[in-house]
Coordinates of C-alpha atoms and ligand atoms in Angstrom, one line a residue:
X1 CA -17.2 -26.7 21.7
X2 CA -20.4 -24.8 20.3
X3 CA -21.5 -25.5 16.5
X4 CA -22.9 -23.7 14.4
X5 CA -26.5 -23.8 14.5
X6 CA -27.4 -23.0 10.8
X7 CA -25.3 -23.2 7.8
X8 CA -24.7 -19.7 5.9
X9 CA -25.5 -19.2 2.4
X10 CA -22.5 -18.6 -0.3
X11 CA -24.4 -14.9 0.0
X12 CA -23.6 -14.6 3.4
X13 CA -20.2 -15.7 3.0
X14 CA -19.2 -13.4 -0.3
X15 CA -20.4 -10.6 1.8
X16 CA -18.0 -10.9 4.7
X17 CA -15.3 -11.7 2.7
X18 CA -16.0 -8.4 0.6
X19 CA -14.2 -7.0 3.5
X20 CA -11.1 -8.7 3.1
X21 CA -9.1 -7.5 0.0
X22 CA -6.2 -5.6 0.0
X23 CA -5.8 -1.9 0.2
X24 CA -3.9 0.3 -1.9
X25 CA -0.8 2.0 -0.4
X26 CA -0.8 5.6 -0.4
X27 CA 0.2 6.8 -3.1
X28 CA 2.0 10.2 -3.5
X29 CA 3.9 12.4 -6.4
X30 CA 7.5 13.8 -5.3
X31 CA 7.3 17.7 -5.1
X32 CA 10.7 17.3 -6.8
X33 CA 10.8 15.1 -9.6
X34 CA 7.3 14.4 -9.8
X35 CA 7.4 10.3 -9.9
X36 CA 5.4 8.6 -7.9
X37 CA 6.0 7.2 -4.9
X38 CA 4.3 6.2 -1.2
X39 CA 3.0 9.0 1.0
X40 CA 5.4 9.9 4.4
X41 CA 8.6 8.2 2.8
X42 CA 11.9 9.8 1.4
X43 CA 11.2 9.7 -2.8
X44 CA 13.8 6.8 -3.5
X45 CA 14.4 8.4 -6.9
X46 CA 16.0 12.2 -5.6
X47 CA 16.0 11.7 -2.2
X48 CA 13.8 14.5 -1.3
X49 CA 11.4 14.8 1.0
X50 CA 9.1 18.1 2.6
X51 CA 11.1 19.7 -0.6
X52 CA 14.4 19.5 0.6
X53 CA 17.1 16.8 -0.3
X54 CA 17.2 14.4 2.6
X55 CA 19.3 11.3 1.3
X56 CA 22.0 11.2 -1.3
X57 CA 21.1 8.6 -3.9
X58 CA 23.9 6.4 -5.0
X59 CA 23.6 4.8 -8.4
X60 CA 25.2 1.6 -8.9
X61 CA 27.3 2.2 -11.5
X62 CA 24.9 1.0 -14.3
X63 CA 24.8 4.5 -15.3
X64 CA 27.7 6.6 -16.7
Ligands
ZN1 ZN1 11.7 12.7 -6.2

């Protein structure tokens, strides 16, 4: 198996890994109710989506 010929600074390293952190969804408001929520889904709050109602939301009974 090949080594590593030279070892690489901590400046080489933090520059790599400046790569590597996580991206933020994205992020969308509903045409409807205006609440956030991710880009190309169904808004899990009014269940519209492309400004029509898609999905019937069913609340769990919590509220009256
Ligand atoms: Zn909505």
């Amino acid at each position: 198996m090949p080594n590593p010929f030279r070892r690489h600074s901590h400046s080489r390293s933090a520059k790599r890994r400046s790569a590597n952190r996580l991206k933020l969804p994205g992020l969308a408001k509903c045409s409807n109710c205006q609440s956030v929520i991710l880009s190309h889904r169904v808004c899990p709050d009014c269940g519209y989506y492309d400004g029509r109602p898609v999905v019937v939301i069913k609340t769990k009974g919590k509220e009256k």
